[in-house]
Amino acid sequence: MSSAKLVAESGKILDVASKDAPLTVRGLTVSYGNKPAVFSVDASIPAGSMTAIIGPNGAGKSTFLKGALGVVPRLSGEVRIFGKLFEDARDRVAYVPQRASVDWDFPARVIDVVLMGLYGSVGLFRLWRARHREQAMDCLKRVGMADFADRQIGQLSGGQQQRVFLARALAQNAEFYLLDEPFAGVDAATERAIVSVLKELKSEGRTVVCVHHDLSTVAEYFDRVLLINVRRIAEGPVETTFTAENLQETYGGRLAATHIDELHLA
Amino acid sequence: MGFGDYFISALFLQAGYNSALVAIGAGLLGLSAGSAGAFIFLRKRALVSDAISHATLPGVGLAFIIMVAFGSDGRWLPGLILGSAISSAIGLLMVEWITRKTRLTEDAAIGAVLSVFFGFGIVLLTVIQTMSSGRQAGLENFLLGSTAGMLISEATTIAVAGAMAAGFVFLLRRPMTLVAFDPEYAATTGVNVRNIDLAMMGLALIVTVIGLKIVGLILIVALLIIPPVAARFWTNQVGRMIGIAAVIGGLSGYVGAVLSAAHAALPTGPIIVLVAFGFFMISALFSPLRGGLASALRHQRFQRRVHRRQGLLSLARREPIYDGLTIRILRRAGMIRADGVATARGRIAAEKAAHDEARWAMARRMLPDDSAIERYDGLTPIERMMTPDQIAEIDRMIQSAQTTQGAKA
């Protein structure tokens, strides 16, 4: 996106070029108590892109996602999903929370969790049919977890849990996927499996946004970055925005200069 | 008729219309309590339901006083239920409000609301006792429950309300499951988490107020929580858990009511809770899935398999075995002689074990992303985890690797 930085007028999204973009955020502020976790952040995610949200711990990356999706209340700001309010575009969006956010001793099998992704399409009252089960199994196959369908979720490794969460989001068959730290604490095999699924989604024209921690894989996995440290530092294509200067500004003293050198940035 | 005879006849609804209706009412109450309680347990809000139940008491007292002031019988059950529902709803909303608007945590809010409401209720009861001297109000029965002298209309009310509450649980099972497991995700799929939470606690409230007469407010939380906790031992599926909790709750209510009716001095609530506890103990000890005995047996079997495998691998590497348990297991299986030397059978088994390990090592290099690698536990025979074709392929790779190594040497 090369559009100039725009100023938001109240109740109006000004960026005409991105009117129907998967995600347009203007002046988003979310606070816990009276301390802002995300302060007046603007962002615009173009369709078909794969964006990494990057920033130090406690910089508000997850909160940005949750604020955009209305999981946590917004203090101020405007959010449009495909040019609409989230409530009106909900079935085009799938969210993958951090796997540590739930109790994995919950009485459910892997297949049950994936079926949760179909609640929206099945309705709250109708019963499951073989067709839904097949759909859920297809999603498990895509993340390489079909053999685990009948396992109790508490018996899974961290990486497997993460893939089950991804399968649940796949079951929603959305156009826009938002993932909160999908690679946190997973093994190499899981990371490969998840990345290949995400790239598949992108090749189908879907849009992907990930909260991401590993700076060394940003260029390999993503084509855009959104750098956040409570405020928005920078946003744009990896080649032009993922620079040593921007990273230094995002991380401050917390990122050693040698570390940045190792990234072989443009 | 002795206690035992009466109990048996009452159990099969032969002890008269009235006690049969009370037993059925208590059973339906337990059914709704067990199924609604399942979600409260999964949402980890058992203590909130304790606050709800204790917050009913001032409502009971105030409703009594108001009804007496208007010249009617203060003991009219629907009136008392309405009063208790209003005051416990206020208690619930206060817990909600304190948690949301102040920095206090939910447990502190629960502690405060529970004790203040209960204290106020006890004061009211005392006032009522002095006020209606001569007329025994019998409100203290709402603390521990009593079915003695229960009216047929009361039992019917409880039965109908209990069945309706169970119906609501069934209707709301999907959103409640989603909210209990993953509230943030639920919110993004359009579930109103706050409303579902309120509905969940509303169900607990309904169960509490209709259970006041039979179980009493002090122990109703046990009828909400013990059945799902017991049910959790039997299954890993939330749907089945709710069903089992409903059955355990229903049986506890039914059997408990019958038992206490057989002996007028037995308070109903504690008996029902003790029956539920009996189900809990049976579940905790004897469930084949998560029960204590089955777990202990499974663990012992697992330990033996580990020792056997390690012993065989040691034999294959021609290492001496020192572990007493390993030696005993291998001896009993006829793998080694008394002096620790491998028998013919032991040598074959040891070779097979070592060969399988080599196959796994090769498989990890060849198929790093195969799900069989993830399921590897060092114990399950490779033949059960991979197809014969895969194993043949792995063996070919091992062979060629050995020849290259041989050539290098």
XYZ file of C-alpha atoms in Angstrom, chain A:
266
model
C 0.000 0.000 0.000
C 1.486 3.286 -1.036
C -1.418 5.488 0.036
C -0.389 8.406 2.170
C -1.052 8.424 5.881
C -4.567 9.613 6.418
C -6.241 11.464 9.173
C -9.461 9.971 10.451
C -12.483 12.176 10.775
C -15.035 11.013 13.260
C -17.163 8.179 11.919
C -15.550 8.198 8.512
C -13.051 5.939 6.870
C -11.088 8.131 4.516
C -8.786 5.725 2.773
C -10.762 5.138 -0.417
C -8.267 2.723 -1.910
C -8.723 0.288 0.969
C -12.455 0.751 1.449
C -13.150 -2.959 1.178
C -9.820 -4.106 2.606
C -10.015 -7.081 4.987
C -9.013 -4.840 7.881
C -8.959 -1.067 8.228
C -8.194 0.392 11.635
C -8.126 4.078 12.536
C -7.036 5.413 15.876
C -7.567 2.187 17.800
C -6.943 2.578 21.526
C -7.411 -0.239 24.020
C -6.536 0.112 27.674
C -6.352 -2.152 30.660
C -7.365 0.047 33.553
C -6.020 3.503 32.750
C -2.899 2.311 30.992
C -3.185 2.134 27.216
C -1.979 -1.185 25.793
C -2.567 0.018 22.245
C -2.633 3.744 21.568
C -4.208 5.322 18.495
C -3.028 2.707 16.032
C -3.827 2.965 12.334
C -3.495 -0.028 10.054
C -4.723 -1.202 6.719
C -4.354 -4.809 5.644
C -4.784 -5.341 1.890
C -6.578 -8.385 0.520
C -4.467 -11.430 -0.250
C -1.529 -10.270 1.856
C 0.303 -12.062 4.622
C 1.181 -9.690 7.416
C 3.301 -10.152 10.521
C 2.514 -8.004 13.555
C 5.833 -7.427 15.258
C 6.880 -5.763 18.473
C 8.436 -6.432 21.872
C 6.662 -8.235 24.720
C 3.829 -6.196 26.148
C 3.753 -3.955 23.080
C 0.058 -4.646 22.515
C 0.265 -6.968 19.504
C -2.319 -9.453 20.794
C -4.391 -6.632 22.228
C -4.424 -4.984 18.803
C -5.937 -8.153 17.298
C -8.437 -8.539 20.119
C -9.379 -4.883 19.969
C -9.877 -5.102 16.202
C -12.167 -8.111 16.644
C -14.012 -6.660 19.614
C -12.880 -9.419 21.982
C -11.705 -6.689 24.359
C -13.585 -3.370 24.537
C -12.220 -0.449 22.524
C -11.648 2.868 24.240
C -11.727 4.670 20.905
C -11.079 4.076 17.251
C -12.749 2.720 14.175
C -12.493 -0.755 12.759
C -13.853 -1.953 9.446
C -13.702 -5.516 8.189
C -14.186 -5.699 4.429
C -15.571 -2.182 4.721
C -18.214 -3.204 7.251
C -18.646 -3.357 10.974
C -17.268 -6.580 12.391
C -20.756 -7.730 13.382
C -21.780 -7.663 9.716
C -18.668 -9.406 8.377
C -18.170 -11.959 11.087
C -18.601 -15.067 8.945
C -15.753 -13.919 6.671
C -13.274 -13.860 9.569
C -11.557 -16.640 11.538
C -9.549 -15.998 14.676
C -6.943 -18.338 16.169
C -6.280 -17.412 19.808
C -3.116 -18.207 21.704
C -3.275 -21.835 22.679
C -2.333 -20.989 26.278
C -5.601 -19.071 26.592
C -7.694 -22.202 27.187
C -7.729 -25.101 29.638
C -6.696 -28.159 27.632
C -8.105 -30.545 30.240
C -11.543 -29.603 28.930
C -13.601 -32.727 28.146
C -13.314 -32.690 24.364
C -11.708 -34.713 21.619
C -9.730 -33.173 18.794
C -12.674 -33.556 16.405
C -15.004 -31.815 18.885
C -12.789 -28.724 18.922
C -12.707 -28.585 15.114
C -16.497 -28.979 15.011
C -16.710 -25.797 17.108
C -15.581 -24.000 13.945
C -18.797 -25.152 12.294
C -21.169 -23.866 14.998
C -21.710 -20.745 12.920
C -22.828 -22.612 9.808
C -24.714 -25.431 11.526
C -26.659 -23.149 13.805
C -26.953 -23.516 17.508
C -29.766 -26.037 17.583
C -29.418 -28.492 14.737
C -27.604 -31.782 15.204
C -24.313 -32.828 13.623
C -24.481 -34.802 10.416
C -21.899 -37.020 8.715
C -21.226 -34.146 6.301
C -20.010 -31.874 9.127
C -17.807 -34.589 10.488
C -16.219 -35.044 7.039
C -15.646 -31.313 6.769
C -13.912 -31.313 10.145
C -11.799 -34.331 9.172
C -10.706 -32.562 5.970
C -9.488 -29.635 8.051
C -7.578 -31.984 10.353
C -5.961 -33.597 7.317
C -4.773 -30.214 6.072
C -2.851 -29.659 9.300
C -1.672 -33.291 9.462
C -3.742 -34.203 12.524
C -6.307 -36.620 11.045
C -4.855 -39.550 13.013
C -5.553 -37.698 16.248
C -9.271 -37.006 15.691
C -10.449 -39.113 18.629
C -7.703 -38.122 21.074
C -8.578 -36.241 24.231
C -7.157 -32.743 23.676
C -5.246 -32.847 26.971
C -2.981 -35.552 25.545
C -1.660 -33.352 22.733
C 1.704 -31.631 22.592
C 1.802 -27.853 22.303
C 2.414 -27.986 18.573
C -0.465 -30.377 18.064
C -2.774 -28.141 20.080
C -1.822 -25.226 17.874
C -2.627 -27.224 14.741
C -6.020 -28.216 16.161
C -6.775 -24.530 16.703
C -5.753 -23.821 13.115
C -7.982 -26.664 11.884
C -10.907 -25.166 13.793
C -10.329 -21.847 12.006
C -10.056 -23.640 8.638
C -13.471 -25.201 9.317
C -14.917 -21.686 9.321
C -13.835 -21.362 5.671
C -13.156 -17.648 6.149
C -11.544 -15.116 3.829
C -9.503 -13.435 6.521
C -7.442 -15.290 9.130
C -6.036 -13.641 12.245
C -3.635 -15.735 14.299
C -2.232 -14.836 17.711
C 1.316 -16.190 18.000
C 0.746 -19.419 16.052
C 4.438 -20.303 16.262
C 4.937 -19.751 20.003
C 6.518 -22.784 21.626
C 5.908 -25.199 18.756
C 8.348 -27.686 17.272
C 9.913 -27.342 13.821
C 7.541 -29.869 12.209
C 4.509 -27.914 13.431
C 5.966 -24.624 12.266
C 6.483 -26.089 8.793
C 2.956 -27.512 8.746
C 1.394 -24.221 9.833
C 3.411 -22.104 7.412
C 2.490 -24.327 4.475
C -1.209 -24.107 5.379
C -0.971 -20.316 5.685
C 0.775 -20.051 2.331
C -1.954 -22.239 0.850
C -4.553 -19.824 2.212
C -2.686 -16.912 0.682
C -2.430 -18.656 -2.685
C -6.211 -19.096 -2.602
C -6.468 -15.312 -2.331
C -7.225 -15.227 1.390
C -5.679 -12.768 3.782
C -3.537 -13.757 6.758
C -2.355 -11.739 9.762
C -0.111 -13.265 12.442
C 1.264 -11.915 15.675
C 4.859 -13.034 15.213
C 7.947 -13.142 17.394
C 10.776 -14.655 15.418
C 12.400 -11.824 13.476
C 14.632 -14.251 11.586
C 11.688 -15.841 9.721
C 9.701 -12.689 8.926
C 11.062 -12.238 5.408
C 10.648 -15.915 4.612
C 7.033 -16.263 5.793
C 5.413 -12.857 5.281
C 5.124 -10.152 2.644
C 4.058 -7.299 4.940
C 4.819 -6.161 8.454
C 3.040 -4.030 11.026
C 5.464 -2.828 13.691
C 3.803 -1.966 16.984
C 5.012 -0.768 20.321
C 1.815 0.539 21.918
C 1.841 3.035 19.028
C 2.154 2.078 15.420
C 5.789 2.403 14.375
C 5.548 1.412 10.710
C 3.498 -0.613 8.286
C 4.193 -1.797 4.765
C 5.893 -4.376 2.547
C 8.693 -6.377 4.149
C 11.280 -5.047 1.670
C 10.742 -1.414 2.528
C 9.399 -1.491 6.076
C 11.250 -4.324 7.809
C 14.377 -2.195 8.182
C 17.017 -1.917 10.892
C 15.925 1.632 11.573
C 12.255 0.707 12.099
C 13.181 -2.290 14.227
C 15.422 -0.148 16.393
C 12.554 2.260 16.875
C 10.136 -0.583 17.693
C 12.328 -2.442 20.118
C 14.414 0.422 21.476
C 17.321 -0.797 23.515
C 15.771 -4.210 23.887
C 17.134 -5.426 20.580
C 20.900 -5.608 20.365
C 22.402 -4.001 17.270
C 24.249 -7.233 16.482
C 20.934 -9.056 16.418
C 19.614 -6.675 13.797
C 22.775 -7.108 11.739
C 22.188 -10.841 11.628
C 18.851 -10.345 9.922
C 20.533 -9.140 6.684
C 18.020 -6.414 6.175
C 17.620 -4.247 3.134
